[in-house]
C-alpha positions in Angstrom: -125.0 -145.0 56.2 -124.5 -146.8 53.2 -127.8 -148.6 53.4 -129.5 -145.4 53.4 -127.6 -144.0 50.6 -128.5 -146.7 48.4 -132.1 -146.3 49.4 -132.4 -142.8 48.9 -130.5 -143.4 45.4 -133.2 -145.9 44.6 -136.0 -143.3 45.3 -133.9 -140.9 42.9 -134.0 -143.6 40.1 -129.9 -143.3 40.1 -128.2 -146.5 38.7 -126.2 -147.6 41.6 -124.0 -150.6 42.7 -123.9 -151.3 46.7 -120.6 -152.8 47.3 -120.6 -154.9 50.7 -117.6 -156.5 52.0 -119.7 -159.4 53.4 -123.5 -160.0 53.1 -125.8 -157.2 52.6 -126.2 -155.3 55.9 -123.2 -156.7 57.8 -121.1 -153.8 57.5 -123.7 -152.0 59.4 -123.9 -151.9 63.4 -125.4 -155.1 64.7 -125.8 -153.4 68.1 -128.4 -153.7 70.9 -128.9 -150.0 72.0 -130.9 -147.8 69.5 -130.9 -144.8 71.7 -132.0 -141.9 69.6 -131.3 -138.9 72.0 -131.1 -135.3 71.2 -128.0 -133.1 72.3 -128.8 -130.8 75.1 -131.2 -128.0 74.1 -129.0 -125.1 75.4 -126.3 -123.3 73.4 -127.9 -123.8 70.0 -126.2 -124.3 66.9 -126.2 -125.6 63.4 -125.0 -129.0 64.5 -127.8 -129.3 67.2 -130.5 -127.9 64.4 -129.2 -130.7 61.9 -129.5 -133.4 64.6 -133.1 -132.0 65.7 -134.2 -132.1 62.3 -132.9 -135.8 61.5 -134.3 -137.0 64.7 -137.5 -135.7 63.9 -137.7 -136.7 60.3 -136.7 -140.1 61.0 -140.0 -141.0 62.3 -141.5 -140.5 58.8 -138.4 -142.4 57.2 -139.1 -145.4 59.3 -143.0 -145.2 58.9 -142.2 -145.2 55.1 -139.7 -148.1 55.1 -142.1 -150.1 57.4 -145.1 -149.5 55.1 -142.9 -150.7 52.1 -141.4 -153.6 53.4 -143.9 -154.9 55.9 -141.1 -155.1 58.6 -141.0 -153.4 61.8 -137.8 -151.2 62.8 -138.8 -151.3 66.6 -139.2 -147.6 66.5 -141.0 -145.8 69.2 -140.8 -141.9 70.5 -140.5 -143.3 74.2 -139.1 -140.1 75.5 -136.2 -140.2 78.3 -135.6 -140.0 81.9 -132.4 -138.2 83.4 -131.7 -138.6 87.2 -130.6 -135.8 89.2 -128.6 -137.1 91.9 -126.9 -133.9 93.1 -128.9 -130.4 93.8 -126.6 -128.5 91.4 -127.8 -130.6 88.6 -131.5 -129.6 89.1 -130.5 -125.8 88.8 -128.9 -126.7 85.4 -131.9 -128.8 84.2 -134.4 -126.0 85.0 -132.5 -123.6 82.8 -132.7 -126.3 80.0 -136.4 -126.3 80.4 -136.6 -122.8 78.6 -134.2 -123.7 76.0 -136.3 -126.6 75.1 -139.4 -124.6 74.7 -137.6 -122.3 72.2 -135.7 -124.8 70.1 -137.6 -128.0 70.3 -140.2 -127.1 67.8 -141.5 -128.2 64.6 -143.8 -125.6 62.9 -146.5 -127.0 60.7 -147.5 -130.0 62.7 -150.6 -130.4 65.1 -150.5 -129.1 68.6 -148.5 -131.4 71.0 -148.4 -130.9 74.8 -149.4 -127.1 74.5 -148.0 -124.2 72.6 -149.1 -122.6 69.8 -151.5 -124.0 67.3 -149.5 -125.5 64.4 -146.4 -126.2 66.5 -145.2 -129.5 67.5 -143.5 -129.0 70.7 -141.3 -131.2 72.8 -140.6 -130.9 76.4 -137.8 -130.9 78.9 -139.7 -130.9 82.3 -138.1 -131.2 85.9 -139.9 -133.5 88.2 -139.6 -134.3 91.7 -140.2 -137.9 91.2 -140.6 -140.5 88.3 -143.8 -141.1 86.7 -142.9 -144.5 86.5 -142.4 -146.6 89.7 -138.9 -148.0 90.2 -137.8 -146.6 86.8 -135.4 -145.6 88.2 -135.0 -146.3 91.9 -135.9 -143.2 94.2 -132.4 -143.2 95.8 -131.0 -141.9 92.4 -133.4 -138.7 92.5 -132.1 -136.7 95.3 -132.8 -133.5 93.2 -135.7 -135.0 91.0 -135.0 -135.9 87.1 -135.5 -134.6 83.8 -138.3 -136.1 81.7 -137.5 -135.2 77.9 -140.2 -136.0 75.5 -138.3 -135.9 72.5 -135.9 -139.0 72.6 -136.8 -142.2 70.8 -135.5 -145.5 70.3 -135.1 -147.8 67.2 -133.9 -151.6 66.8 -130.6 -151.3 64.9 -130.8 -154.8 63.6 -134.6 -154.5 62.6 -133.9 -150.9 60.9 -130.9 -152.7 59.0 -132.9 -155.7 57.8 -135.7 -153.5 56.9 -133.4 -151.2 54.8 -131.6 -154.6 53.4 -135.1 -155.9 52.4 -136.0 -152.9 50.6 -132.7 -153.1 48.5 -133.1 -156.5 47.6 -136.4 -155.5 45.5 -134.6 -152.5 44.3 -134.8 -151.5 40.6 -131.9 -149.1 40.1 -129.6 -150.7 42.9 -127.6 -153.6 42.1 -125.8 -155.5 45.0 -122.3 -157.0 45.0 -122.0 -159.0 48.1 -118.7 -160.5 49.5 -116.6 -157.8 47.7 -114.3 -156.1 50.2 -112.6 -152.9 48.7 -108.9 -153.0 49.4 -108.2 -149.6 47.5 -109.6 -146.8 45.8 -108.1 -145.4 42.6 -109.7 -142.0 42.7 -107.8 -140.7 39.4 -108.7 -143.9 37.4 -112.1 -144.0 39.0 -111.9 -147.5 39.9 -112.4 -149.6 43.3 -110.0 -152.7 43.6 -111.3 -155.7 45.8 -109.4 -158.0 47.9 -110.2 -160.9 45.7 -108.4 -159.3 42.8 -111.2 -157.9 40.9 -112.0 -154.2 39.9 -114.9 -152.0 39.2 -115.2 -148.7 37.4 -117.2 -145.7 38.8 -118.2 -142.1 37.8 -118.9 -141.1 41.6 -117.8 -143.4 44.5 -119.6 -142.8 48.0 -117.3 -144.2 50.5 -119.3 -145.6 53.8 -117.3 -148.3 55.1 -117.5 -147.3 58.8 -113.7 -147.1 60.6 -112.3 -148.7 57.3 -113.2 -145.5 55.3 -110.7 -143.6 57.0 -107.5 -145.6 55.7 -109.2 -146.1 52.3 -109.4 -142.0 51.9 -106.0 -141.5 53.5 -104.6 -143.7 50.9 -105.2 -141.4 47.9 -104.9 -138.4 49.8 -101.8 -136.0 50.2 -100.1 -137.0 53.4 -101.9 -136.2 56.7 -100.3 -135.4 59.8 -103.0 -137.5 61.7 -105.3 -140.2 60.8 -108.8 -139.2 59.7 -110.3 -141.2 62.2 -110.3 -144.1 64.2 -112.3 -147.1 65.6 -113.9 -146.8 68.8 -114.9 -150.0 70.8 -118.2 -150.3 72.6 -119.9 -153.2 74.6 -123.5 -153.7 75.5 -125.5 -156.2 76.7 -129.2 -157.5 76.3 -131.4 -158.4 79.6 -134.6 -160.4 79.2 -136.5 -158.1 81.5 -140.2 -158.3 80.4 -140.5 -154.4 80.9 -143.2 -152.2 79.5 -141.9 -151.5 75.9 -143.6 -147.9 76.2 -141.1 -146.9 79.3 -138.8 -144.0 78.3 -135.1 -144.8 77.8 -133.0 -144.0 81.0 -129.6 -142.1 80.9 -127.1 -141.5 83.8 -123.5 -140.8 83.6 -123.0 -142.4 80.4 -125.1 -145.4 81.0 -128.1 -146.0 78.6 -131.1 -148.1 79.4 -133.4 -148.8 76.4 -136.5 -150.8 76.6 -137.6 -152.3 73.2 -140.8 -154.0 71.7 -140.4 -157.3 73.2 -139.7 -156.2 76.9 -136.0 -156.8 76.7 -133.8 -154.1 77.9 -130.5 -153.0 76.1 -128.0 -151.4 78.3 -124.6 -149.9 77.3 -122.3 -148.7 76.3 -118.2 -148.3 76.8 -116.2 -146.3 74.8 -112.5 -147.6 74.4 -110.0 -146.2 72.3 -107.9 -148.5 73.1 -108.3 -152.6 73.2 -106.9 -155.8 72.2 -110.1 -157.6 70.7 -112.9 -155.6 69.1 -115.3 -158.1 69.5 -114.8 -159.8 73.1 -116.5 -158.4 76.2 -115.1 -158.1 79.9 -115.4 -156.6 83.0 -116.1 -153.3 81.5 -119.4 -154.5 80.8 -120.0 -156.6 83.7 -119.6 -153.1 85.6 -122.3 -151.6 83.5 -124.7 -154.4 84.2 -124.3 -154.0 87.8 -124.6 -150.3 87.4 -128.0 -151.1 85.6 -129.2 -153.1 88.3 -128.5 -150.6 91.0 -130.7 -148.1 88.9 -133.4 -150.3 88.2 -133.6 -152.9 91.2 -136.3 -154.8 89.3 -133.5 -155.8 86.7 -131.3 -157.5 89.5 -132.9 -161.2 88.9 -133.4 -161.1 85.1 -130.8 -162.9 83.1 -128.4 -161.3 80.3 -129.5 -163.1 77.2 -126.7 -161.5 75.1 -123.3 -159.6 75.2 -122.2 -157.6 72.4 -119.1 -155.7 71.3 -118.2 -153.8 68.1 -116.5 -150.9 66.4 -117.8 -147.3 65.7 -116.2 -144.9 63.5 -115.1 -141.7 65.1 -113.8 -139.0 62.6 -110.7 -136.8 63.9 -113.1 -133.8 64.7 -115.6 -136.0 66.2 -118.5 -134.8 63.9 -120.0 -136.9 61.0 -117.6 -136.9 57.8 -119.5 -136.4 54.6 -118.8 -134.5 51.3 -116.6 -134.5 48.2 -112.8 -135.0 48.5 -111.1 -131.7 47.8 -108.8 -132.9 45.1 -110.8 -135.9 43.8 -114.8 -134.7 43.6 -115.6 -138.1 42.2 -115.1 -139.7 45.6 -117.7 -138.6 48.4 -117.2 -139.5 52.1 -120.1 -140.6 54.2 -119.0 -141.9 57.7 -118.1 -141.0 61.0 -121.1 -140.4 63.2 -119.7 -142.3 66.1 -122.6 -142.3 68.7 -125.2 -140.4 66.5 -125.1 -142.4 63.2 -128.7 -144.0 63.5 -130.4 -140.9 64.3 -128.6 -138.8 61.5 -127.8 -141.3 58.8 -130.6 -140.7 56.5 -130.3 -137.1 56.3 -126.2 -137.6 55.8 -127.1 -140.0 52.9 -129.1 -137.1 51.3 -126.3 -134.7 51.6 -124.0 -137.2 49.9 -126.2 -137.8 47.1 -126.3 -134.0 46.7 -122.6 -134.0 46.5 -122.8 -136.6 43.8 -125.1 -134.5 41.9 -122.9 -131.5 42.3 -125.0 -129.4 44.9 -124.5 -128.0 48.0 -125.2 -130.5 50.7 -126.8 -128.3 53.4 -124.7 -129.5 56.5 -122.9 -128.0 59.0 -119.2 -127.0 57.8 -117.8 -128.9 60.3 -119.3 -132.2 58.9 -117.5 -132.0 55.7 -114.9 -134.1 54.6 -112.7 -131.1 53.9 -112.9 -130.0 57.4 -112.0 -133.2 58.8 -108.7 -133.2 56.3 -107.9 -129.9 57.5 -108.0 -130.8 61.1 -105.8 -133.8 60.3 -103.4 -131.8 58.5 -102.5 -129.5 61.6 
């Protein structure tokens, strides 16, 4: 999120210092999945609309970054398959078909998959069998499967590298690497660094993953609960040689994501309690076995990387963005948990609107004020 905020600040011509605890981009997720999956199309609300708009606009944002840097971000609107192993799930899925036809539309674009002229429409189709042999295995399709044409994927590492490359050539953004922030003095308008130095600011966007929570808590009125917590995730990469055009697979918390080079990423766990944030264990082994059962063609392919990392989960689960209620010169930009890569660019826009003293245009539950209110209960 911090990289996107700096990119958006560069576009606006805003004089900015991007402070990075390590090397540029190291604070962002170096994960493997990159699944960009929309919320279910039923029970539509402002949060689902915000995510829909974000996932839609990310396609153009990535294209612009790629054109500017000459680097691929590994983006593709691949779609998604969701197996329906039980009959009652098909009844529920069939209802979502109508919901998608109403809500998964973008006016003003060329016609896609039928629908009105001038409307881009994405589908949620319930099928009897997979259009792709063995993806997934037919034994999981007792009641068929869903084919969603809206989901996409991106390479987290390639996108991060492209954003960092753009910023290294920026005119308005200075980069301060190896400067870990230890404290924010909001009243004085200064950040203090672990190595002993400090830097003044007129506005400060705090986008430090799970480390943002204690940084903000430290200059806030006492809260009854933490603003958020780190959640560990584990994932793996299989040297599968699969068709990169295959859709994502999702079943009961297991994601399979084919990437441009034919590798398949799988994950992920969600662990609130853990001893080592960067180790992998039997929980990942179980996911690998589940993946090989879901797609038997993966049974003989090697695991070429095992990964573990921490994701920031705000107390009210939603992303956390906006000015501090008592120190408007400090703006939060974080949370996001599992949806960060899909919405970060729009949240960065919102944070910069707050810097400029404008309304952010995000759901009220996303605001830092809301999260602090929840933490005070």
